[in-house]
CSV table of C-alpha atoms in Angstrom, one decimal:
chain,number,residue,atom,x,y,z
A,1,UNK,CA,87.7,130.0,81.5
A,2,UNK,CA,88.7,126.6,80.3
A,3,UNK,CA,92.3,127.4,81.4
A,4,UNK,CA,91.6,127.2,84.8
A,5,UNK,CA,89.5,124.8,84.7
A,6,UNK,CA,92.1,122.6,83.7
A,7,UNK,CA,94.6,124.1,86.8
A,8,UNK,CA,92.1,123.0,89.1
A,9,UNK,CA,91.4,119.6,88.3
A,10,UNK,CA,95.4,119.5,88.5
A,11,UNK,CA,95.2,120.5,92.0
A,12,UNK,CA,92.4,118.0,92.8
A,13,UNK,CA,93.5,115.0,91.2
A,14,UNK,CA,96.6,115.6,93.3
A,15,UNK,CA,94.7,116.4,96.1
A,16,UNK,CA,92.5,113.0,95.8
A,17,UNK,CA,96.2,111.0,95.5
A,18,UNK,CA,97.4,112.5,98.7
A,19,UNK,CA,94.3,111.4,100.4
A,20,UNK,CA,94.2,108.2,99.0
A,21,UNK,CA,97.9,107.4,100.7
A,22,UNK,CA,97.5,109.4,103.3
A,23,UNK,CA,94.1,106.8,104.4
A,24,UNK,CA,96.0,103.7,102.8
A,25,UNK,CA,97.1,101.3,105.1
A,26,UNK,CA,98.8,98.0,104.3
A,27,UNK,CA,97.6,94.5,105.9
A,28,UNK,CA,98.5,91.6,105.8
A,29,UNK,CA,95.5,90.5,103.1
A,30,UNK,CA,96.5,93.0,100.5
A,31,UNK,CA,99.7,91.1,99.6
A,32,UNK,CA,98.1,87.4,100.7
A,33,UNK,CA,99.7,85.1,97.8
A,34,UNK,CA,97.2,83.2,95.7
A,35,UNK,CA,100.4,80.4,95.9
A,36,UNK,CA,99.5,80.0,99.0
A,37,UNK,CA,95.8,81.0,99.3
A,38,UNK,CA,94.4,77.1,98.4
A,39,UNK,CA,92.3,76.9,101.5
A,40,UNK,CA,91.2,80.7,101.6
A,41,UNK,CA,90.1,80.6,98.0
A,42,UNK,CA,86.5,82.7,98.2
A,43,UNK,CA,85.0,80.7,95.4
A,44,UNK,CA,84.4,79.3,92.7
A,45,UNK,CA,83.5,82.8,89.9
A,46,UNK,CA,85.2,81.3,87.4
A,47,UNK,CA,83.1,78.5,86.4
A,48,UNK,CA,80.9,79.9,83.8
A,49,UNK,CA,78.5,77.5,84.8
A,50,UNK,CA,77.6,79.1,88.3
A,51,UNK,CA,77.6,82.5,86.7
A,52,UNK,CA,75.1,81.3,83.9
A,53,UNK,CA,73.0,80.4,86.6
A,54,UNK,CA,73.0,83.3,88.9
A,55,UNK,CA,72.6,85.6,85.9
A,56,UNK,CA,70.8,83.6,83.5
A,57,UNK,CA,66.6,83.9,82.9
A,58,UNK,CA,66.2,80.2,82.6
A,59,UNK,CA,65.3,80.1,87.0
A,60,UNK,CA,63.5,83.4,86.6
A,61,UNK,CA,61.4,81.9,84.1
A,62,UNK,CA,60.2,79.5,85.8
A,63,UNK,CA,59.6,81.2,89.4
A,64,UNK,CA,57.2,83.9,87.0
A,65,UNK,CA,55.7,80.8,85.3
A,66,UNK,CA,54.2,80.4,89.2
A,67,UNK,CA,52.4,83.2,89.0
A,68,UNK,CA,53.2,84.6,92.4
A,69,UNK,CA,54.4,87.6,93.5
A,70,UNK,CA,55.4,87.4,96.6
A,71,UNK,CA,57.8,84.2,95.5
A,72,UNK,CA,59.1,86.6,92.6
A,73,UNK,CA,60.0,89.4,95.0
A,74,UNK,CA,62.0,86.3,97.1
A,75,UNK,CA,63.6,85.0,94.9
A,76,UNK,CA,64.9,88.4,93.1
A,77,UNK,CA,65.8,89.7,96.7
A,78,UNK,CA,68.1,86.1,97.1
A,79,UNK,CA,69.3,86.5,93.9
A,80,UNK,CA,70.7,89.8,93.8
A,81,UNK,CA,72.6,89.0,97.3
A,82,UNK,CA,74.0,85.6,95.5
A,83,UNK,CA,75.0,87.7,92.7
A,84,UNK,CA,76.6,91.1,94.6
A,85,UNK,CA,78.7,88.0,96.7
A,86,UNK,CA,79.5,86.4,92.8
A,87,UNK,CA,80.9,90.4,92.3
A,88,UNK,CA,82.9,90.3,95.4
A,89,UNK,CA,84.3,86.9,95.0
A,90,UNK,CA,85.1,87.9,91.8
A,91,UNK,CA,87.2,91.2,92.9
A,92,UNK,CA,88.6,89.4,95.9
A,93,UNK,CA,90.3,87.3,93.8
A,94,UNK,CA,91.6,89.6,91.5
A,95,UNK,CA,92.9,92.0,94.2
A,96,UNK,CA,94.8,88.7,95.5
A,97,UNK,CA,96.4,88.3,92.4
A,98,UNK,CA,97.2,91.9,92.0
A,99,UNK,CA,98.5,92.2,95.5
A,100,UNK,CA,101.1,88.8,94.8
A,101,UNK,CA,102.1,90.4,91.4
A,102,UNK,CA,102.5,93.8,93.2
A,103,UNK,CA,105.2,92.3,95.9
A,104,UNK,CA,106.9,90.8,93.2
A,105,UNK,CA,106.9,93.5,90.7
A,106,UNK,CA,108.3,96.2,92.5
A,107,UNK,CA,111.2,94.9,93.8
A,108,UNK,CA,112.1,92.7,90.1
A,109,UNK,CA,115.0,94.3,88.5
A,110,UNK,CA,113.6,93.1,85.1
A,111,UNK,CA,110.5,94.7,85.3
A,112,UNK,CA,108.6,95.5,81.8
A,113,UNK,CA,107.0,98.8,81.7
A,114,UNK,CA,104.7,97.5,78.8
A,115,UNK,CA,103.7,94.2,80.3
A,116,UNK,CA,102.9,96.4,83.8
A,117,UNK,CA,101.0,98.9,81.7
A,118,UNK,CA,98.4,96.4,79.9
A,119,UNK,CA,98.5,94.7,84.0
A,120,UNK,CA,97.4,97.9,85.5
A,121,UNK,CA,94.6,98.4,82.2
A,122,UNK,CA,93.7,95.0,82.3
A,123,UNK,CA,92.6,95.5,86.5
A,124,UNK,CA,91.7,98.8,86.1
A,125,UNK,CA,88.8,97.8,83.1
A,126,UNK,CA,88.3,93.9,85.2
A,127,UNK,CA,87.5,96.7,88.1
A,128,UNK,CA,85.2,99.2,86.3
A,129,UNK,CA,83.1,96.3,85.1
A,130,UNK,CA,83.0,94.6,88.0
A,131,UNK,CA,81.6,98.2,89.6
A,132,UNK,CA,79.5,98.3,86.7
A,133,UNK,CA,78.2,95.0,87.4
A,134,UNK,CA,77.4,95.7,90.6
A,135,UNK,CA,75.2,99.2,90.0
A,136,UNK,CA,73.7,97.4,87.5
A,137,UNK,CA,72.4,94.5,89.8
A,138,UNK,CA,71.2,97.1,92.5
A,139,UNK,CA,69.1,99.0,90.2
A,140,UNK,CA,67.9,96.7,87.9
A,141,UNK,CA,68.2,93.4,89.6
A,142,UNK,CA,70.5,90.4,88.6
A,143,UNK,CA,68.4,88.4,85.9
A,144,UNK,CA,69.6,88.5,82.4
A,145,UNK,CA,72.4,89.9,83.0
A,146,UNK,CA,74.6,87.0,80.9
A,147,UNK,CA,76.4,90.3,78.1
A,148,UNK,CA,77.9,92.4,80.9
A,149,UNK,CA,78.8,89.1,83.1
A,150,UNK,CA,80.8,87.9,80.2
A,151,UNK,CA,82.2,90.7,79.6
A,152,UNK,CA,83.7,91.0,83.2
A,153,UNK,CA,84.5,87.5,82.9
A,154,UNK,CA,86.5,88.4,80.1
A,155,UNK,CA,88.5,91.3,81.5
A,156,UNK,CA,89.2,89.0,84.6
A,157,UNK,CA,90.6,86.5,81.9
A,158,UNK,CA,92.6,89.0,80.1
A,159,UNK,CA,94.2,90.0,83.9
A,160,UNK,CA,94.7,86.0,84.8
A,161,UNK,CA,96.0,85.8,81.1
A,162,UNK,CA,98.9,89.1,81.7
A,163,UNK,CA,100.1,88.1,84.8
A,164,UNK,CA,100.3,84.8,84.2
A,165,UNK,CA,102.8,85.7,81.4
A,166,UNK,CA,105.0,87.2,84.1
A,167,UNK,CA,104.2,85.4,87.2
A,168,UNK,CA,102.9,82.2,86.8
A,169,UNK,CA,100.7,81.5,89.1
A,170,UNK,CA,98.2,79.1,90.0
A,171,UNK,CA,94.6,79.7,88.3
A,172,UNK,CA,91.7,80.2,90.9
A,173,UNK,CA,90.4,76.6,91.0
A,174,UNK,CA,93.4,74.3,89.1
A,175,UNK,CA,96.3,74.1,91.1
A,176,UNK,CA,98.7,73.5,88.5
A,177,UNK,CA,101.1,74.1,90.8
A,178,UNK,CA,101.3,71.4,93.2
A,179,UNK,CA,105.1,71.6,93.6
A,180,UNK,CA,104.6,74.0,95.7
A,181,UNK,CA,102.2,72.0,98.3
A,182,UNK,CA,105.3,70.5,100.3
A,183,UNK,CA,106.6,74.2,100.5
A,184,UNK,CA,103.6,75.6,101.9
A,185,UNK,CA,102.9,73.1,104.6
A,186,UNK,CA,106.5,73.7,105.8
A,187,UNK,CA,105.6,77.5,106.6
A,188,UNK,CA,102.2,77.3,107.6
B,1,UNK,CA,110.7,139.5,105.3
B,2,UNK,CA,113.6,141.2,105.8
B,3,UNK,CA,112.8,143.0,102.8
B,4,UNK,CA,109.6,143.6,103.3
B,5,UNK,CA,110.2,145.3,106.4
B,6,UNK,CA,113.5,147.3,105.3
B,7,UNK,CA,113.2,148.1,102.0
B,8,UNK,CA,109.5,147.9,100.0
B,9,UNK,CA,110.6,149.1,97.4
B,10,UNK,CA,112.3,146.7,96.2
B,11,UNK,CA,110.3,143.6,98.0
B,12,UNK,CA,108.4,142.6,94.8
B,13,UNK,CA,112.0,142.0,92.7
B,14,UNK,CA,113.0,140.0,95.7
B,15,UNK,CA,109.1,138.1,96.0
B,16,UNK,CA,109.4,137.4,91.9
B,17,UNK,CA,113.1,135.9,91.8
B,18,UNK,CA,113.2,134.1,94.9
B,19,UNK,CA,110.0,132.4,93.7
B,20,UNK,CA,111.8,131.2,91.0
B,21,UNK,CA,114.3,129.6,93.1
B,22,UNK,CA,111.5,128.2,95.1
B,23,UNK,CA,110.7,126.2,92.1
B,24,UNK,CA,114.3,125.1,91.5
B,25,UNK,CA,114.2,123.7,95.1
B,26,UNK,CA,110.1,122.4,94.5
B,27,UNK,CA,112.3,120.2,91.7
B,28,UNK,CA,115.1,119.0,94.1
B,29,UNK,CA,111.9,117.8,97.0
B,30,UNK,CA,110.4,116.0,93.8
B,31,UNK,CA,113.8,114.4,93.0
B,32,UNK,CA,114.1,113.3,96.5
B,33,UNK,CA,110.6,112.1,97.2
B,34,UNK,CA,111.4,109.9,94.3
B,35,UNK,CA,114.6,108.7,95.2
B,36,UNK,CA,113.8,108.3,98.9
B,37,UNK,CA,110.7,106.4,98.1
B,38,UNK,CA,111.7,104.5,95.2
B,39,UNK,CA,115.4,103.5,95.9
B,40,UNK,CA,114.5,99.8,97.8
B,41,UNK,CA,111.9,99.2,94.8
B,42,UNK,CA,113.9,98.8,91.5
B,43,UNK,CA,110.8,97.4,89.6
B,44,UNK,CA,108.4,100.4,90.9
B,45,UNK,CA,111.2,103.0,90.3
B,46,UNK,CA,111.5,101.4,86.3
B,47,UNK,CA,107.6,101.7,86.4
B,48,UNK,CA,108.1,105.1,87.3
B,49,UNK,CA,110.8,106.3,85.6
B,50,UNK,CA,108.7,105.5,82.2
B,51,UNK,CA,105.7,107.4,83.4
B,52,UNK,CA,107.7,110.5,84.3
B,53,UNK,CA,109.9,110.3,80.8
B,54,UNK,CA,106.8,109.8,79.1
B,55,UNK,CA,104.9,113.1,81.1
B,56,UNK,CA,107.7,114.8,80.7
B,57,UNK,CA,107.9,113.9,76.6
B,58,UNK,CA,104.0,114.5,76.3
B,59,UNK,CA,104.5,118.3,78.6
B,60,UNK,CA,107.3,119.3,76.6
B,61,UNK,CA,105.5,118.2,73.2
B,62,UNK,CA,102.8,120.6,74.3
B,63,UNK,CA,105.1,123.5,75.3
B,64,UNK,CA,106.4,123.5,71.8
B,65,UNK,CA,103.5,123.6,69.7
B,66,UNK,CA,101.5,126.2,72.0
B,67,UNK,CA,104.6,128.2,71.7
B,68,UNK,CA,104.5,127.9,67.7
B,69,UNK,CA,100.9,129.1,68.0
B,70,UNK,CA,101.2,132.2,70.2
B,71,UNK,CA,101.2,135.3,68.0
B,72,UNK,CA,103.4,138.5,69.6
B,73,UNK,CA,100.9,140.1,71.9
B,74,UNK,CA,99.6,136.6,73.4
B,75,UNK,CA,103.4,135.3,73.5
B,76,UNK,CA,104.0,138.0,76.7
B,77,UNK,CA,103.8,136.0,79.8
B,78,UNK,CA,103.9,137.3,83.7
B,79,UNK,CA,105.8,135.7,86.1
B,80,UNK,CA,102.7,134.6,87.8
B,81,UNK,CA,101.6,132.7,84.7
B,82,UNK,CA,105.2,131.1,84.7
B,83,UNK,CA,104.7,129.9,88.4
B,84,UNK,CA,101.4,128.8,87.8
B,85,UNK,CA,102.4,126.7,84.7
B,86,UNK,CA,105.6,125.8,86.3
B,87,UNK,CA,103.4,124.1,89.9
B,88,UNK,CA,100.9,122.6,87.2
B,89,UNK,CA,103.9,120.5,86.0
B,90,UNK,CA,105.4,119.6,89.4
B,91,UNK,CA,101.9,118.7,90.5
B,92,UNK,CA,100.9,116.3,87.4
B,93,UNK,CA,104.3,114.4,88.2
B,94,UNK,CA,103.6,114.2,91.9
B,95,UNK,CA,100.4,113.0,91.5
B,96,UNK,CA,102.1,109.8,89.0
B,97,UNK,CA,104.5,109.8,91.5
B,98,UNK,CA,102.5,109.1,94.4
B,99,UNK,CA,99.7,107.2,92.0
B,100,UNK,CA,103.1,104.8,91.5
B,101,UNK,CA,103.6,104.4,95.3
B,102,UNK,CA,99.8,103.4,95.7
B,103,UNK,CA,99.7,101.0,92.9
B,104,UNK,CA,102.4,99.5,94.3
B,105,UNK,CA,101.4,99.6,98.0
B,106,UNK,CA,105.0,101.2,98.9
B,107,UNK,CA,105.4,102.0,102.3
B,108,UNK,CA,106.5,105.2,102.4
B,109,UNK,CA,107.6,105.8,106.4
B,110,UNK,CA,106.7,109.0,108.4
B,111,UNK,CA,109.3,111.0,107.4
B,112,UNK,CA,108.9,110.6,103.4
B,113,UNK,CA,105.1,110.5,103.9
B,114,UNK,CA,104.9,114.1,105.5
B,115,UNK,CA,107.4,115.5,102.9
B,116,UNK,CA,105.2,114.2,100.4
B,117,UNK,CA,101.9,115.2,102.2
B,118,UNK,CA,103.1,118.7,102.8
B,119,UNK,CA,104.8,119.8,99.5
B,120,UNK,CA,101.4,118.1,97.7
B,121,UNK,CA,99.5,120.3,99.9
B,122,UNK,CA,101.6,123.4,99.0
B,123,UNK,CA,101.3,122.6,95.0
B,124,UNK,CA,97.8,121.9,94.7
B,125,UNK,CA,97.1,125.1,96.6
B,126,UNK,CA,99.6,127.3,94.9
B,127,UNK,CA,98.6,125.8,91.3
B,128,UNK,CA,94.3,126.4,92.2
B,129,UNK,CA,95.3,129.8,93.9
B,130,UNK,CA,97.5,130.9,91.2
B,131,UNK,CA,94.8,129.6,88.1
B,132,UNK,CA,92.3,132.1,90.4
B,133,UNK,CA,94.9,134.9,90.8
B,134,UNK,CA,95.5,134.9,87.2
B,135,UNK,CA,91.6,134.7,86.5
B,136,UNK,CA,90.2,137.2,89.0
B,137,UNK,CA,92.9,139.8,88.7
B,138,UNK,CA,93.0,142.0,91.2
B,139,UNK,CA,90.1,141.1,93.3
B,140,UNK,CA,91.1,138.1,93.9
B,141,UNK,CA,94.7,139.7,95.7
B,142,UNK,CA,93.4,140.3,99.2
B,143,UNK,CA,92.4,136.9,99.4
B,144,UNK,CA,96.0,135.6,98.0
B,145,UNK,CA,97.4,137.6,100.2
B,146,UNK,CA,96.4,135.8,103.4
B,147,UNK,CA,95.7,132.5,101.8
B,148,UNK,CA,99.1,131.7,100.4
B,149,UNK,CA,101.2,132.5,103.6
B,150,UNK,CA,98.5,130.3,105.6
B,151,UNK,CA,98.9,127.4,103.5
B,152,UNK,CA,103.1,128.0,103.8
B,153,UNK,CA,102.8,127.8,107.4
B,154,UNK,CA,100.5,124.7,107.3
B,155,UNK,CA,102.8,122.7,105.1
B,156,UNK,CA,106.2,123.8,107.5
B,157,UNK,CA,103.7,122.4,110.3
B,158,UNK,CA,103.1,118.9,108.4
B,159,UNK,CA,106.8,119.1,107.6
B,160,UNK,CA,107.8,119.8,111.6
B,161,UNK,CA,105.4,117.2,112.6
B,162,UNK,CA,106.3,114.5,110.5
B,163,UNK,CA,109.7,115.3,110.4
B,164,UNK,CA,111.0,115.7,114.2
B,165,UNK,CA,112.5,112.4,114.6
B,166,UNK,CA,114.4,110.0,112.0
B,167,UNK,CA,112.2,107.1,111.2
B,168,UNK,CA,113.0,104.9,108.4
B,169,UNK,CA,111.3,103.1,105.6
B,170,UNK,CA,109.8,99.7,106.3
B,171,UNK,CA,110.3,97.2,103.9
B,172,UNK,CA,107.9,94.8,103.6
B,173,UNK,CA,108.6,91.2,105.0
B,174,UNK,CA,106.0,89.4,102.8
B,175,UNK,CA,107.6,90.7,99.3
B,176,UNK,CA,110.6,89.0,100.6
B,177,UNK,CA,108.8,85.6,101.1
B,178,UNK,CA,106.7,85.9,97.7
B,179,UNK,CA,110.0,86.4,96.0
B,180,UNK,CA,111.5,83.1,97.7
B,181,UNK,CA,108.5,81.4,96.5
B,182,UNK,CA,108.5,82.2,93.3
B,183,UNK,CA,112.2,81.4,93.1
B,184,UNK,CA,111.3,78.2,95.0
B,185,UNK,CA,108.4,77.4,92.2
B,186,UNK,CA,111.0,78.0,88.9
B,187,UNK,CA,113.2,76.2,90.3
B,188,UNK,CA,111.0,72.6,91.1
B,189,UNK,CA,109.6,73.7,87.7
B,190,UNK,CA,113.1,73.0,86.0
B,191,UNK,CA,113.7,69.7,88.1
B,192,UNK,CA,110.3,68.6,87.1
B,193,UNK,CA,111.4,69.3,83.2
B,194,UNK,CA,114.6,67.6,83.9
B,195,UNK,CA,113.2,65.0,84.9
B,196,UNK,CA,110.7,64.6,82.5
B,197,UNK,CA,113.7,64.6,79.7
B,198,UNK,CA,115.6,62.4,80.8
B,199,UNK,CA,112.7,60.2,81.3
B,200,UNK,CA,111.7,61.1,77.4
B,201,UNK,CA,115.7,60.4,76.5
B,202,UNK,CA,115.4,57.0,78.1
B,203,UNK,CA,112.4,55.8,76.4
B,204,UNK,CA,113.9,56.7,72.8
B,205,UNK,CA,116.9,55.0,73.7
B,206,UNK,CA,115.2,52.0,74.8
């Protein structure tokens, strides 16, 4: 019995890759280059300031120290928004990256299968906790949430850290970069 | 169906050997799908000729030491069972095939994207039908009977379909631009640097 079930998850993973190209379409946003992105960034998840804030206890403290539920229910309902947008910011710019290092990668002729392995682990794990993340915050709301925050922040690091090895690109907030400016102004 | 209709008798010989051709040619449409998709992309056709060597290593590994297992009455296998096992390994190197091409967003064109779409349809199919055949037995042969010449006619539909007129693969513009800029960005890095030395030189000298 095991036997098949093995055969049929073969036939469904392939079937779930088929859909997934067969519904994939390319735009224009899916390779957007962070080079150029300066004026599109979506935000500033990288400071760890912000996320210690959104996630922290130290503002939920004091909104229970008020003793009202109604404010409570507010503020958790604001709060979970400002921290599903944090999530999304966060994954935006990843996928950005990813889409710039994707263009590039697949038509380099010294491509390193290693380096593009740990790339695609390092997404794939930035991605799961990011999804993680974000069940998390619906179910049991976004305080004290500072481990599994860190821990995304971390994978995102790790995936800034890779490609950067291989295509160094500007970080999310420093533009290191700013050789490039004249370039960009020229094309836009 | 020639066969079929002239001479019965002999129609499951025919079925049985021209099956196994059928996989021969189910490896040349691999070998094309990856050549035809993968041939403008150098650094996603290196990607993927790792993860198919390495498959292929891991597959073969496997082979061998279930072989070194089987005792004399479990070593006897049917032609179906080869199929079966034969699709299951065409499929898991279709599906890091085509898990390649979405990774790396490759356009794939209308042509290559219907051969890929059909012949993924026929293997997933023929791999979960065959896994039931082999399961079921018998009862489960009316069934095969009509599903598996259905599903062939739906994938030489997909193939007509997608593959009435010639269109080729797009390449993307924007890789082109992201290489320039990259090339555009080492290269005011190592004017910057020049700079910077000579600038350094002067100072010691002075």
């Amino acid at each position: 019995m095991s036997s098949i079930v093995l055969y049929i998850a073969g036939g469904l993973l392939l079937t779930i890759s088929l859909l997934r190209i067969l519904f994939h379409r390319e735009t224009e946003d899916e390779f957007s280059n962070p080079l150029r992105m300066g004026e599109h960034s979506v935000g500033s998840f990288s400071d760890t300031r912000l996320s210690a804030q959104i996630f922290g206890s130290e503002d939920w403290e004091y909104v229970v120290a008020c003793r009202s539920k109604p404010i409570q229910r507010e503020f958790l309902k604001v709060r979970k928004t400002l921290a599903l947008a944090w999530v999304r910011a966060a994954k935006a710019e990843a996928q950005a990256l990813m889409g710039a290092h994707r263009a590039a990668a697949r038509t380099s002729a010294h491509l390193e299968f290693f380096v593009e392995l740990r790339i695609a682990l390092a997404y794939f794990s930035f991605l799961f906790f990011c999804t993680l993340l974000s069940l998390v915050i619906r179910i049991r709301g976004p305080v004290e949430l500072q481990v599994l925050v860190n821990l995304t922040d971390s994978r995102s690091e790790r995936l800034y850290e890779i490609v950067g090895q291989v295509f160094p690109v500007a970080g999310p907030f420093e533009d290191e970069f700013s050789g490039m400016q004249p370039v960009r102004k020229e094309r836009h | 169906m020639f066969a079929y209709v002239r001479y019965p008798g002999i129609y499951p010989h025919v079925y049985w050997s021209t099956q196994l051709l059928g996989l021969f040619f189910g490896c040349g449409v691999l070998w094309e799908i990856y050549r035809g998709a993968l041939s403008p992309f150098p650094g996603a056709r290196r990607f993927a000729r790792n993860v198919l060597a390495i498959l292929v290593t891991v597959l073969l590994l496997k082979a061998t030491l279930s072989h070194g297992l089987w005792t004399q009455n479990q070593a006897i296998l049917t032609a179906l069972d080869t199929e079966r096992d034969l699709r299951l390994v065409q499929a898991i190197l279709l599906t890091a095939v085509v898990s390649v091409f979405a990774f790396y967003s490759l356009s794939l064109g209308r042509n290559l994207r219907s051969l890929v779409f059909g012949y993924g349809i026929f293997l997933a199919t023929s791999v979960v039908n065959l896994a039931i055949r082999g399961q079921l037995g018998e009862r489960f042969q009316p069934t095969w009977q009509f599903l598996q010449p259905s599903l062939y006619i739906l994938v030489l539909c997909v193939w007509s379909a997608g593959m009435w007129r010639y269109s080729p693969i797009e390449l993307p513009r924007i890789g082109l631009r992201i290489q320039e800029d990259y090339e555009r960005l080492a290269r005011s890095t190592r004017i910057r640097l020049r700079a910077l030395k000579s600038q350094v030189n002067k100072g010691i000298r002075t």
